[in-house]
């Protein structure tokens, strides 16, 4: 089969289209014929090996432990391993795995669910990581409820575009912060208010919010606290914008400590991958409350360009590789 493979850490030019052996599903795994693969920030981190902290988490100190890139997938089950009970051959599925920039990939059964019936493969492929992260940020970390005022920073990006819609589905009044290029997208997603950060500073507008979801990763905690209600909750999603060592994750890791000295709650979120939240996301999608925003579709051979475009930060929603 054909796949996008890398032998060393580096920029997009280390990604190469090659022929490699077809994978074989192990216990509780399914073999998926890939129709589309989402491009998320994690792809860039694993490609470059930065921040260096992730290499200590088992991804490979000197070179990638798993050479095929891509983590979000949508496709059709071609074979099942021993112990698989929820899925069968022929099922259309979406979920997470290791190595989705390929014609076939093996995925754990507990990280895959039936694809939403009203989505194309390309739309479904961008939802497993970004959509589930947004769901966990809004529902679990933020505990958003009807009538709350929610501020979403980075509302036009991968996680942010889902978070706007999930927060609206939970009954919140949503304000999205984004660049000029993404204003119309964020408005179309249902945001009640949109702030173009290149023109206006939300921290000086005099508004306060019950929940803030920061997906952009570069604003000081002191700035965010000023626009949070006295008992409000700040959720820092992932880590971007830092140096090569920790990559900004220190904000997420340090946030809970700051809560010890304040009535406000500060939480760092690192999402967990599981089929139950994929199913919960599917319910929102099939109900029409959430619709993945796909900016561009690339062919498999164009995957390096897709990763570069995603990392530039100009993507409205998500980009996807179609196989």
mmCIF file of N, CA and C in Angstrom, residues 22-81:
data_model
loop_
_atom_site.group_PDB
_atom_site.id
_atom_site.type_symbol
_atom_site.label_atom_id
_atom_site.label_comp_id
_atom_site.label_asym_id
_atom_site.label_seq_id
_atom_site.Cartn_x
_atom_site.Cartn_y
_atom_site.Cartn_z
ATOM 1 N N UNK A 22 1.158 -3.970 3.885
ATOM 2 C CA UNK A 22 -0.177 -3.791 4.442
ATOM 3 C C UNK A 22 -0.168 -4.197 5.915
ATOM 4 N N UNK A 23 -0.744 -3.395 6.823
ATOM 5 C CA UNK A 23 -0.767 -3.774 8.238
ATOM 6 C C UNK A 23 -1.757 -4.908 8.501
ATOM 7 N N UNK A 24 -1.531 -5.622 9.590
ATOM 8 C CA UNK A 24 -2.405 -6.735 9.984
ATOM 9 C C UNK A 24 -2.996 -6.406 11.346
ATOM 10 N N UNK A 25 -4.317 -6.454 11.495
ATOM 11 C CA UNK A 25 -4.921 -6.087 12.783
ATOM 12 C C UNK A 25 -4.578 -7.087 13.878
ATOM 13 N N UNK A 26 -4.231 -6.573 15.049
ATOM 14 C CA UNK A 26 -3.971 -7.406 16.204
ATOM 15 C C UNK A 26 -5.237 -7.599 17.020
ATOM 16 N N UNK A 27 -5.080 -8.115 18.229
ATOM 17 C CA UNK A 27 -6.226 -8.311 19.115
ATOM 18 C C UNK A 27 -6.920 -6.978 19.371
ATOM 19 N N UNK A 28 -8.266 -6.999 19.253
ATOM 20 C CA UNK A 28 -9.099 -5.812 19.490
ATOM 21 C C UNK A 28 -8.742 -4.637 18.575
ATOM 22 N N UNK A 29 -8.246 -4.958 17.391
ATOM 23 C CA UNK A 29 -7.980 -3.941 16.374
ATOM 24 C C UNK A 29 -8.790 -4.218 15.120
ATOM 25 N N UNK A 30 -9.039 -3.159 14.351
ATOM 26 C CA UNK A 30 -9.681 -3.312 13.048
ATOM 27 C C UNK A 30 -8.772 -2.747 11.978
ATOM 28 N N UNK A 31 -8.813 -3.357 10.806
ATOM 29 C CA UNK A 31 -8.107 -2.840 9.635
ATOM 30 C C UNK A 31 -9.077 -1.960 8.863
ATOM 31 N N UNK A 32 -8.669 -0.715 8.623
ATOM 32 C CA UNK A 32 -9.539 0.253 7.958
ATOM 33 C C UNK A 32 -8.969 0.617 6.587
ATOM 34 N N UNK A 33 -9.807 0.531 5.564
ATOM 35 C CA UNK A 33 -9.454 1.112 4.270
ATOM 36 C C UNK A 33 -9.712 2.614 4.390
ATOM 37 N N UNK A 34 -8.664 3.396 4.344
ATOM 38 C CA UNK A 34 -8.773 4.822 4.620
ATOM 39 C C UNK A 34 -9.416 5.559 3.439
ATOM 40 N N UNK A 35 -10.426 6.333 3.741
ATOM 41 C CA UNK A 35 -11.042 7.221 2.749
ATOM 42 C C UNK A 35 -10.533 8.650 2.900
ATOM 43 N N UNK A 36 -10.274 9.061 4.133
ATOM 44 C CA UNK A 36 -9.792 10.419 4.394
ATOM 45 C C UNK A 36 -9.097 10.445 5.744
ATOM 46 N N UNK A 37 -8.172 11.397 5.899
ATOM 47 C CA UNK A 37 -7.420 11.541 7.143
ATOM 48 C C UNK A 37 -7.335 13.016 7.508
ATOM 49 N N UNK A 38 -7.725 13.358 8.722
ATOM 50 C CA UNK A 38 -7.642 14.736 9.175
ATOM 51 C C UNK A 38 -6.208 15.131 9.475
ATOM 52 N N UNK A 39 -5.950 16.435 9.404
ATOM 53 C CA UNK A 39 -4.617 16.976 9.696
ATOM 54 C C UNK A 39 -4.731 17.853 10.940
ATOM 55 N N UNK A 40 -4.171 17.403 12.043
ATOM 56 C CA UNK A 40 -4.252 18.162 13.291
ATOM 57 C C UNK A 40 -2.855 18.596 13.718
ATOM 58 N N UNK A 41 -2.788 19.439 14.756
ATOM 59 C CA UNK A 41 -1.499 19.947 15.217
ATOM 60 C C UNK A 41 -0.558 18.818 15.657
ATOM 61 N N UNK A 42 -1.136 17.727 16.165
ATOM 62 C CA UNK A 42 -0.300 16.617 16.593
ATOM 63 C C UNK A 42 0.553 16.046 15.472
ATOM 64 N N UNK A 43 0.059 16.096 14.239
ATOM 65 C CA UNK A 43 0.840 15.617 13.095
ATOM 66 C C UNK A 43 2.122 16.421 12.962
ATOM 67 N N UNK A 44 1.990 17.745 13.077
ATOM 68 C CA UNK A 44 3.177 18.603 12.973
ATOM 69 C C UNK A 44 4.158 18.312 14.106
ATOM 70 N N UNK A 45 3.655 18.147 15.331
ATOM 71 C CA UNK A 45 4.541 17.878 16.460
ATOM 72 C C UNK A 45 5.299 16.571 16.268
ATOM 73 N N UNK A 46 4.607 15.531 15.793
ATOM 74 C CA UNK A 46 5.265 14.243 15.597
ATOM 75 C C UNK A 46 6.216 14.275 14.400
ATOM 76 N N UNK A 47 5.927 15.102 13.427
ATOM 77 C CA UNK A 47 6.802 15.246 12.264
ATOM 78 C C UNK A 47 8.122 15.919 12.652
ATOM 79 N N UNK A 48 8.021 16.977 13.443
ATOM 80 C CA UNK A 48 9.207 17.752 13.805
ATOM 81 C C UNK A 48 9.923 17.228 15.051
ATOM 82 N N UNK A 49 9.189 16.440 15.864
ATOM 83 C CA UNK A 49 9.770 16.003 17.128
ATOM 84 C C UNK A 49 9.827 17.108 18.151
ATOM 85 N N UNK A 50 9.022 18.143 17.961
ATOM 86 C CA UNK A 50 8.970 19.272 18.877
ATOM 87 C C UNK A 50 7.539 19.451 19.381
ATOM 88 N N UNK A 51 7.394 19.836 20.675
ATOM 89 C CA UNK A 51 8.471 20.077 21.638
ATOM 90 C C UNK A 51 9.198 18.785 22.006
ATOM 91 N N UNK A 52 10.423 18.935 22.454
ATOM 92 C CA UNK A 52 11.242 17.760 22.759
ATOM 93 C C UNK A 52 10.636 16.908 23.853
ATOM 94 N N UNK A 53 9.779 17.520 24.657
ATOM 95 C CA UNK A 53 9.127 16.796 25.746
ATOM 96 C C UNK A 53 8.379 15.566 25.233
ATOM 97 N N UNK A 54 7.786 15.660 24.041
ATOM 98 C CA UNK A 54 6.987 14.535 23.553
ATOM 99 C C UNK A 54 7.849 13.317 23.233
ATOM 100 N N UNK A 55 9.135 13.549 22.926
ATOM 101 C CA UNK A 55 10.015 12.409 22.632
ATOM 102 C C UNK A 55 10.197 11.534 23.862
ATOM 103 N N UNK A 56 10.094 12.157 25.045
ATOM 104 C CA UNK A 56 10.233 11.402 26.292
ATOM 105 C C UNK A 56 8.980 10.594 26.613
ATOM 106 N N UNK A 57 7.890 10.876 25.875
ATOM 107 C CA UNK A 57 6.631 10.172 26.118
ATOM 108 C C UNK A 57 6.508 8.905 25.273
ATOM 109 N N UNK A 58 7.608 8.455 24.679
ATOM 110 C CA UNK A 58 7.596 7.192 23.949
ATOM 111 C C UNK A 58 7.434 7.304 22.446
ATOM 112 N N UNK A 59 7.536 8.516 21.903
ATOM 113 C CA UNK A 59 7.370 8.675 20.456
ATOM 114 C C UNK A 59 8.683 8.519 19.687
ATOM 115 N N UNK A 60 9.804 8.346 20.389
ATOM 116 C CA UNK A 60 11.097 8.150 19.746
ATOM 117 C C UNK A 60 12.051 9.283 20.051
ATOM 118 N N UNK A 61 13.210 8.972 20.625
ATOM 119 C CA UNK A 61 14.145 10.020 21.013
ATOM 120 C C UNK A 61 14.845 10.644 19.815
ATOM 121 N N UNK A 62 15.353 9.799 18.891
ATOM 122 C CA UNK A 62 16.151 10.302 17.768
ATOM 123 C C UNK A 62 15.404 10.292 16.446
ATOM 124 N N UNK A 63 14.386 9.452 16.346
ATOM 125 C CA UNK A 63 13.573 9.390 15.130
ATOM 126 C C UNK A 63 12.190 8.884 15.513
ATOM 127 N N UNK A 64 11.194 9.100 14.671
ATOM 128 C CA UNK A 64 9.833 8.667 15.027
ATOM 129 C C UNK A 64 9.740 7.158 15.237
ATOM 130 N N UNK A 65 9.152 6.765 16.350
ATOM 131 C CA UNK A 65 8.964 5.346 16.619
ATOM 132 C C UNK A 65 7.983 4.742 15.627
ATOM 133 N N UNK A 66 6.934 5.504 15.274
ATOM 134 C CA UNK A 66 5.977 5.091 14.244
ATOM 135 C C UNK A 66 6.210 5.987 13.036
ATOM 136 N N UNK A 67 6.673 5.428 11.902
ATOM 137 C CA UNK A 67 7.102 6.266 10.782
ATOM 138 C C UNK A 67 5.981 6.851 9.932
ATOM 139 N N UNK A 68 4.785 6.261 9.964
ATOM 140 C CA UNK A 68 3.684 6.755 9.134
ATOM 141 C C UNK A 68 2.927 7.832 9.899
ATOM 142 N N UNK A 69 2.705 8.983 9.238
ATOM 143 C CA UNK A 69 2.048 10.100 9.915
ATOM 144 C C UNK A 69 0.526 10.017 9.776
ATOM 145 N N UNK A 70 -0.161 10.860 10.551
ATOM 146 C CA UNK A 70 -1.620 10.926 10.513
ATOM 147 C C UNK A 70 -2.247 10.226 11.701
ATOM 148 N N UNK A 71 -3.265 10.881 12.335
ATOM 149 C CA UNK A 71 -3.900 10.299 13.514
ATOM 150 C C UNK A 71 -5.425 10.280 13.441
ATOM 151 N N UNK A 72 -6.035 11.112 12.603
ATOM 152 C CA UNK A 72 -7.494 11.091 12.449
ATOM 153 C C UNK A 72 -7.841 10.316 11.186
ATOM 154 N N UNK A 73 -8.897 9.513 11.252
ATOM 155 C CA UNK A 73 -9.218 8.655 10.110
ATOM 156 C C UNK A 73 -10.715 8.507 9.929
ATOM 157 N N UNK A 74 -11.113 8.336 8.672
ATOM 158 C CA UNK A 74 -12.468 7.905 8.322
ATOM 159 C C UNK A 74 -12.327 6.915 7.180
ATOM 160 N N UNK A 75 -13.064 5.815 7.256
ATOM 161 C CA UNK A 75 -12.953 4.800 6.218
ATOM 162 C C UNK A 75 -13.894 3.637 6.460
ATOM 163 N N UNK A 76 -13.534 2.486 5.894
ATOM 164 C CA UNK A 76 -14.376 1.299 5.939
ATOM 165 C C UNK A 76 -13.591 0.142 6.547
ATOM 166 N N UNK A 77 -14.218 -0.585 7.467
ATOM 167 C CA UNK A 77 -13.569 -1.737 8.095
ATOM 168 C C UNK A 77 -13.390 -2.845 7.059
ATOM 169 N N UNK A 78 -12.127 -3.277 6.889
ATOM 170 C CA UNK A 78 -11.782 -4.337 5.928
ATOM 171 C C UNK A 78 -11.574 -5.684 6.599
ATOM 172 N N UNK A 79 -11.135 -5.668 7.855
ATOM 173 C CA UNK A 79 -10.898 -6.915 8.598
ATOM 174 C C UNK A 79 -10.909 -6.582 10.081
ATOM 175 N N UNK A 80 -11.190 -7.588 10.898
ATOM 176 C CA UNK A 80 -11.214 -7.393 12.352
ATOM 177 C C UNK A 80 -10.301 -8.407 13.017
ATOM 178 N N UNK A 81 -9.653 -7.980 14.093
ATOM 179 C CA UNK A 81 -8.812 -8.867 14.860
ATOM 180 C C UNK A 81 -9.601 -9.620 15.917
#
